[in-house]
mmCIF file of C-alpha atoms in Angstrom:
data_model
loop_
_atom_site.group_PDB
_atom_site.id
_atom_site.type_symbol
_atom_site.label_atom_id
_atom_site.label_comp_id
_atom_site.label_asym_id
_atom_site.label_seq_id
_atom_site.Cartn_x
_atom_site.Cartn_y
_atom_site.Cartn_z
ATOM 1 C CA GLN V 1 -8.382 17.886 -2.974
ATOM 2 C CA LYS V 2 -6.871 14.128 -2.612
ATOM 3 C CA GLU V 3 -8.703 11.462 -4.894
ATOM 4 C CA VAL V 4 -9.220 9.044 -2.248
ATOM 5 C CA GLU V 5 -10.437 10.246 1.629
ATOM 6 C CA GLN V 6 -9.865 8.734 4.504
ATOM 7 C CA ASP V 7 -10.778 10.093 8.019
ATOM 8 C CA PRO V 8 -7.664 9.141 9.549
ATOM 9 C CA GLY V 9 -9.229 8.262 13.334
ATOM 10 C CA PRO V 10 -7.418 7.474 15.491
ATOM 11 C CA LEU V 11 -10.514 5.018 16.088
ATOM 12 C CA SER V 12 -10.802 3.829 19.662
ATOM 13 C CA VAL V 13 -13.490 0.705 20.746
ATOM 14 C CA PRO V 14 -14.629 -2.122 23.196
ATOM 15 C CA GLU V 15 -14.126 -5.373 22.405
ATOM 16 C CA GLY V 16 -17.045 -6.731 20.579
ATOM 17 C CA ALA V 17 -18.609 -3.669 18.931
ATOM 18 C CA ILE V 18 -18.921 -3.121 15.484
ATOM 19 C CA VAL V 19 -16.627 -0.804 13.496
ATOM 20 C CA SER V 20 -17.175 1.081 10.741
ATOM 21 C CA LEU V 21 -14.265 2.291 8.611
ATOM 22 C CA ASN V 22 -15.126 4.400 5.603
ATOM 23 C CA CYS V 23 -13.502 6.295 2.570
ATOM 24 C CA THR V 24 -14.536 8.479 0.088
ATOM 25 C CA TYR V 25 -13.271 9.333 -3.584
ATOM 26 C CA SER V 26 -13.684 11.749 -6.392
ATOM 27 C CA ASN V 27 -12.351 9.674 -9.391
ATOM 28 C CA SER V 28 -15.657 7.949 -10.666
ATOM 29 C CA ALA V 29 -13.149 5.523 -12.741
ATOM 30 C CA PHE V 30 -12.387 3.915 -9.978
ATOM 31 C CA GLN V 31 -13.684 0.323 -10.383
ATOM 32 C CA TYR V 32 -11.660 -1.991 -8.102
ATOM 33 C CA PHE V 33 -11.899 -1.302 -4.533
ATOM 34 C CA MET V 34 -9.512 -3.118 -2.010
ATOM 35 C CA TRP V 35 -8.805 -2.874 2.006
ATOM 36 C CA TYR V 36 -5.602 -3.355 3.673
ATOM 37 C CA ARG V 37 -4.899 -4.170 6.931
ATOM 38 C CA GLN V 38 -1.140 -2.595 8.615
ATOM 39 C CA TYR V 39 0.306 -4.032 11.708
ATOM 40 C CA SER V 40 2.366 -1.745 13.750
ATOM 41 C CA ARG V 41 5.996 -1.997 11.778
ATOM 42 C CA LYS V 42 4.966 -4.099 9.410
ATOM 43 C CA GLY V 43 3.953 -3.522 5.857
ATOM 44 C CA PRO V 44 0.044 -3.530 5.070
ATOM 45 C CA GLU V 45 -1.637 -6.753 3.611
ATOM 46 C CA LEU V 46 -4.687 -7.197 1.651
ATOM 47 C CA LEU V 47 -7.883 -7.872 3.756
ATOM 48 C CA MET V 48 -10.691 -7.614 0.985
ATOM 49 C CA TYR V 49 -11.416 -6.108 -2.438
ATOM 50 C CA THR V 50 -14.613 -6.062 -4.479
ATOM 51 C CA TYR V 51 -14.914 -4.871 -7.914
ATOM 52 C CA SER V 52 -17.521 -2.152 -9.012
ATOM 53 C CA SER V 53 -20.822 -1.719 -6.341
ATOM 54 C CA GLY V 54 -22.458 -3.823 -3.901
ATOM 55 C CA ASN V 55 -21.326 -6.171 -1.238
ATOM 56 C CA LYS V 56 -19.001 -8.645 -0.103
ATOM 57 C CA GLU V 57 -18.355 -10.753 3.320
ATOM 58 C CA ASP V 58 -15.423 -12.554 4.381
ATOM 59 C CA GLY V 59 -16.262 -13.938 8.101
ATOM 60 C CA ARG V 60 -16.369 -11.067 10.458
ATOM 61 C CA PHE V 61 -15.588 -8.406 7.950
ATOM 62 C CA THR V 62 -17.962 -6.718 5.179
ATOM 63 C CA ALA V 63 -16.789 -4.495 2.538
ATOM 64 C CA GLN V 64 -19.802 -2.286 0.677
ATOM 65 C CA VAL V 65 -19.132 0.035 -2.413
ATOM 66 C CA ASP V 66 -21.294 2.751 -3.319
ATOM 67 C CA LYS V 67 -20.541 4.204 -6.665
ATOM 68 C CA SER V 68 -22.942 6.670 -7.225
ATOM 69 C CA SER V 69 -22.111 8.072 -3.902
ATOM 70 C CA LYS V 70 -18.681 7.574 -4.157
ATOM 71 C CA TYR V 71 -18.414 5.878 -0.839
ATOM 72 C CA ILE V 72 -17.101 2.844 0.420
ATOM 73 C CA SER V 73 -17.000 1.087 3.664
ATOM 74 C CA LEU V 74 -15.268 -2.063 5.910
ATOM 75 C CA PHE V 75 -17.224 -3.109 8.813
ATOM 76 C CA ILE V 76 -15.781 -5.574 11.280
ATOM 77 C CA ARG V 77 -18.792 -7.273 13.192
ATOM 78 C CA ASP V 78 -17.371 -8.214 17.114
ATOM 79 C CA SER V 79 -14.038 -6.798 17.064
ATOM 80 C CA GLN V 80 -11.040 -8.220 18.807
ATOM 81 C CA PRO V 81 -7.720 -6.579 20.300
ATOM 82 C CA SER V 82 -6.179 -8.498 17.329
ATOM 83 C CA ASP V 83 -7.743 -6.504 14.732
ATOM 84 C CA SER V 84 -5.770 -3.313 16.247
ATOM 85 C CA ALA V 85 -4.179 -2.057 13.007
ATOM 86 C CA THR V 86 -4.016 0.825 10.549
ATOM 87 C CA TYR V 87 -6.696 0.007 7.592
ATOM 88 C CA LEU V 88 -6.074 1.415 4.296
ATOM 89 C CA CYS V 89 -8.708 1.797 1.459
ATOM 90 C CA ALA V 90 -7.113 1.280 -1.893
ATOM 91 C CA MET V 91 -8.153 1.880 -5.472
ATOM 92 C CA ASP V 92 -7.471 1.167 -9.083
ATOM 93 C CA ALA V 93 -9.503 2.788 -11.922
ATOM 94 C CA GLY V 94 -8.573 0.045 -14.844
ATOM 95 C CA GLY V 95 -8.388 0.846 -17.956
ATOM 96 C CA THR V 96 -4.492 2.150 -19.178
ATOM 97 C CA SER V 97 -4.399 2.750 -15.137
ATOM 98 C CA TYR V 98 -5.097 -0.962 -14.383
ATOM 99 C CA GLY V 99 -2.640 -2.298 -11.723
ATOM 100 C CA LYS V 100 -2.343 1.232 -9.970
ATOM 101 C CA LEU V 101 -3.472 1.657 -7.067
ATOM 102 C CA THR V 102 -4.504 4.411 -5.106
ATOM 103 C CA PHE V 103 -4.354 4.670 -1.195
ATOM 104 C CA GLY V 104 -6.197 6.376 1.461
ATOM 105 C CA GLN V 105 -4.344 7.829 4.226
ATOM 106 C CA GLY V 106 -5.305 5.030 6.344
ATOM 107 C CA THR V 107 -7.187 4.840 9.569
ATOM 108 C CA ILE V 108 -5.495 3.706 13.076
ATOM 109 C CA LEU V 109 -7.973 1.371 14.730
ATOM 110 C CA THR V 110 -7.520 0.256 18.359
ATOM 111 C CA VAL V 111 -9.919 -2.142 20.006
ATOM 112 C CA HIS V 112 -9.860 -2.735 23.824
ATOM 113 C CA PRO V 113 -10.515 -5.506 25.994
ATOM 114 C CA GLU O 1 8.373 -18.741 2.993
ATOM 115 C CA ALA O 2 7.101 -16.133 0.841
ATOM 116 C CA GLN O 3 8.246 -13.038 1.001
ATOM 117 C CA VAL O 4 9.509 -9.365 0.357
ATOM 118 C CA THR O 5 12.933 -8.717 2.156
ATOM 119 C CA GLN O 6 14.070 -4.994 2.090
ATOM 120 C CA ASN O 7 17.398 -3.799 3.240
ATOM 121 C CA PRO O 8 18.169 -1.973 5.366
ATOM 122 C CA ARG O 9 15.220 -1.408 7.795
ATOM 123 C CA TYR O 10 16.565 1.833 9.567
ATOM 124 C CA LEU O 11 19.218 4.651 7.700
ATOM 125 C CA ILE O 12 20.295 7.443 8.605
ATOM 126 C CA THR O 13 22.136 9.744 6.331
ATOM 127 C CA VAL O 14 23.183 13.097 5.235
ATOM 128 C CA THR O 15 22.092 15.516 2.455
ATOM 129 C CA GLY O 16 23.525 14.344 -1.050
ATOM 130 C CA LYS O 17 25.246 11.181 -0.112
ATOM 131 C CA LYS O 18 23.844 8.259 -2.392
ATOM 132 C CA LEU O 19 22.388 5.767 -1.108
ATOM 133 C CA THR O 20 20.500 2.325 -2.366
ATOM 134 C CA VAL O 21 17.543 0.520 -1.049
ATOM 135 C CA THR O 22 17.440 -3.573 -1.975
ATOM 136 C CA CYS O 23 14.680 -5.334 -2.474
ATOM 137 C CA SER O 24 13.970 -8.811 -3.101
ATOM 138 C CA GLN O 25 11.316 -10.985 -3.419
ATOM 139 C CA ASN O 26 10.963 -14.953 -3.882
ATOM 140 C CA MET O 27 7.541 -15.570 -5.399
ATOM 141 C CA ASN O 28 8.287 -15.091 -9.199
ATOM 142 C CA HIS O 29 6.347 -12.215 -8.835
ATOM 143 C CA GLU O 30 6.467 -10.118 -12.632
ATOM 144 C CA TYR O 31 4.723 -7.066 -10.673
ATOM 145 C CA MET O 32 7.000 -4.681 -8.082
ATOM 146 C CA SER O 33 6.444 -1.490 -6.549
ATOM 147 C CA TRP O 34 8.234 0.704 -3.966
ATOM 148 C CA TYR O 35 5.582 3.276 -1.724
ATOM 149 C CA ARG O 36 6.969 5.881 0.527
ATOM 150 C CA GLN O 37 4.380 6.713 3.377
ATOM 151 C CA ASP O 38 4.143 9.857 5.519
ATOM 152 C CA PRO O 39 1.440 10.951 8.096
ATOM 153 C CA GLY O 40 -1.440 12.199 6.750
ATOM 154 C CA LEU O 41 -0.472 11.337 3.024
ATOM 155 C CA GLY O 42 -1.096 7.463 3.323
ATOM 156 C CA LEU O 43 0.884 5.426 0.620
ATOM 157 C CA ARG O 44 2.170 6.976 -2.597
ATOM 158 C CA GLN O 45 3.542 5.182 -5.515
ATOM 159 C CA ILE O 46 7.066 6.248 -6.370
ATOM 160 C CA TYR O 47 7.886 3.699 -9.264
ATOM 161 C CA TYR O 48 6.721 0.104 -10.239
ATOM 162 C CA SER O 49 8.085 -2.378 -12.532
ATOM 163 C CA MET O 50 5.865 -4.694 -14.781
ATOM 164 C CA ASN O 51 8.441 -7.297 -15.846
ATOM 165 C CA VAL O 52 12.585 -7.162 -15.966
ATOM 166 C CA GLU O 53 13.800 -4.121 -17.835
ATOM 167 C CA VAL O 54 10.162 -2.720 -17.719
ATOM 168 C CA THR O 55 10.072 0.103 -15.149
ATOM 169 C CA ASP O 56 7.661 3.494 -14.638
ATOM 170 C CA LYS O 57 6.953 6.412 -12.754
ATOM 171 C CA GLY O 58 4.300 6.228 -9.959
ATOM 172 C CA ASP O 59 2.832 9.366 -8.594
ATOM 173 C CA VAL O 60 6.317 10.979 -6.713
ATOM 174 C CA PRO O 61 9.081 9.546 -9.021
ATOM 175 C CA GLU O 62 11.100 13.141 -8.453
ATOM 176 C CA GLY O 63 14.442 12.389 -6.868
ATOM 177 C CA TYR O 64 14.137 8.604 -7.389
ATOM 178 C CA LYS O 65 15.812 5.907 -10.148
ATOM 179 C CA VAL O 66 14.830 2.003 -10.098
ATOM 180 C CA SER O 67 16.134 -0.681 -11.885
ATOM 181 C CA ARG O 68 14.833 -4.536 -12.876
ATOM 182 C CA LYS O 69 17.398 -6.400 -14.053
ATOM 183 C CA GLU O 70 16.204 -9.665 -12.486
ATOM 184 C CA LYS O 71 12.952 -10.368 -11.935
ATOM 185 C CA ARG O 72 13.620 -10.868 -7.500
ATOM 186 C CA ASN O 73 15.161 -7.624 -7.245
ATOM 187 C CA PHE O 74 13.969 -4.048 -7.605
ATOM 188 C CA PRO O 75 16.696 -1.685 -5.745
ATOM 189 C CA LEU O 76 15.220 1.627 -5.258
ATOM 190 C CA ILE O 77 18.331 4.529 -5.601
ATOM 191 C CA LEU O 78 18.583 7.851 -4.168
ATOM 192 C CA GLU O 79 21.564 9.713 -6.061
ATOM 193 C CA SER O 80 21.493 12.601 -3.841
ATOM 194 C CA PRO O 81 18.942 12.460 -0.875
ATOM 195 C CA SER O 82 17.422 15.550 0.333
ATOM 196 C CA PRO O 83 15.682 16.235 3.875
ATOM 197 C CA ASN O 84 12.175 15.758 2.125
ATOM 198 C CA GLN O 85 12.615 12.393 1.172
ATOM 199 C CA THR O 86 13.003 11.504 5.035
ATOM 200 C CA SER O 87 10.213 8.831 4.856
ATOM 201 C CA LEU O 88 9.132 5.192 5.596
ATOM 202 C CA TYR O 89 9.501 3.156 2.322
ATOM 203 C CA PHE O 90 7.919 -0.187 1.185
ATOM 204 C CA CYS O 91 8.642 -2.394 -1.592
ATOM 205 C CA ALA O 92 5.855 -4.513 -2.978
ATOM 206 C CA SER O 93 5.593 -7.274 -4.907
ATOM 207 C CA ARG O 94 2.514 -9.400 -6.752
ATOM 208 C CA TRP O 95 1.802 -11.929 -9.318
ATOM 209 C CA ASP O 96 0.825 -9.348 -11.862
ATOM 210 C CA ARG O 97 -1.012 -6.140 -13.068
ATOM 211 C CA ASP O 98 -4.015 -7.620 -11.576
ATOM 212 C CA PRO O 99 -4.731 -5.071 -8.264
ATOM 213 C CA THR O 100 -6.987 -7.619 -6.709
ATOM 214 C CA GLN O 101 -4.141 -9.653 -6.715
ATOM 215 C CA PRO O 102 -2.714 -10.051 -2.848
ATOM 216 C CA GLN O 103 0.016 -7.396 -2.364
ATOM 217 C CA HIS O 104 3.329 -8.697 -0.663
ATOM 218 C CA PHE O 105 5.283 -5.930 1.073
ATOM 219 C CA GLY O 106 8.202 -5.728 3.029
ATOM 220 C CA ASP O 107 8.475 -4.716 6.577
ATOM 221 C CA GLY O 108 9.493 -1.285 5.709
ATOM 222 C CA THR O 109 13.115 1.142 5.684
ATOM 223 C CA ARG O 110 12.843 3.804 7.748
ATOM 224 C CA LEU O 111 14.909 6.518 6.279
ATOM 225 C CA SER O 112 16.091 9.708 7.751
ATOM 226 C CA ILE O 113 18.320 12.343 5.615
ATOM 227 C CA LEU O 114 19.415 15.382 7.535
#
């Protein structure tokens, strides 16, 4: 079983829809949770991060972490065609593994006009 | 402009022929990593370096070597490439070990080993 599982999609939604992207994980030591966005033929870029449980909002993006369920989500409100990309979750356990990210497989999202 | 530069962007080569993928960053970052990205497997870390002359294995180091003689450069060496190393490779850097620091990625190197 992979430490981090992410539905690869692909996910196709109309412009303006609310998008929900999710990851589950098995390592209860994970405490830093990141979302990266990767456009086609480009490297990933950090979108948001959260520490431990809770919510974080940044414009149209909201990240949620539920450590009790080992489940994290990224919500995109009022989705735009420019949001079309692959979204990867990443996690870090801290401690002796501090700085070492474990990535999910990525979810391909297409927002069509 | 802050950037991570990888070369080459594309390479087709044959089994056993040594190759080096270069990586350079202009942000004075301490932490650098190499990843490979494969369908269904996501990004997996090959090696990382926390500073000059300090390198360590990631999750999939077999068949690869790295060196960090200067802060800005972190080349990836395949001494004897094999077809299972066909993949998309990314070099990345960030300020330090803090995982919440933005990690800057290069645009990738697509390697095909025949």
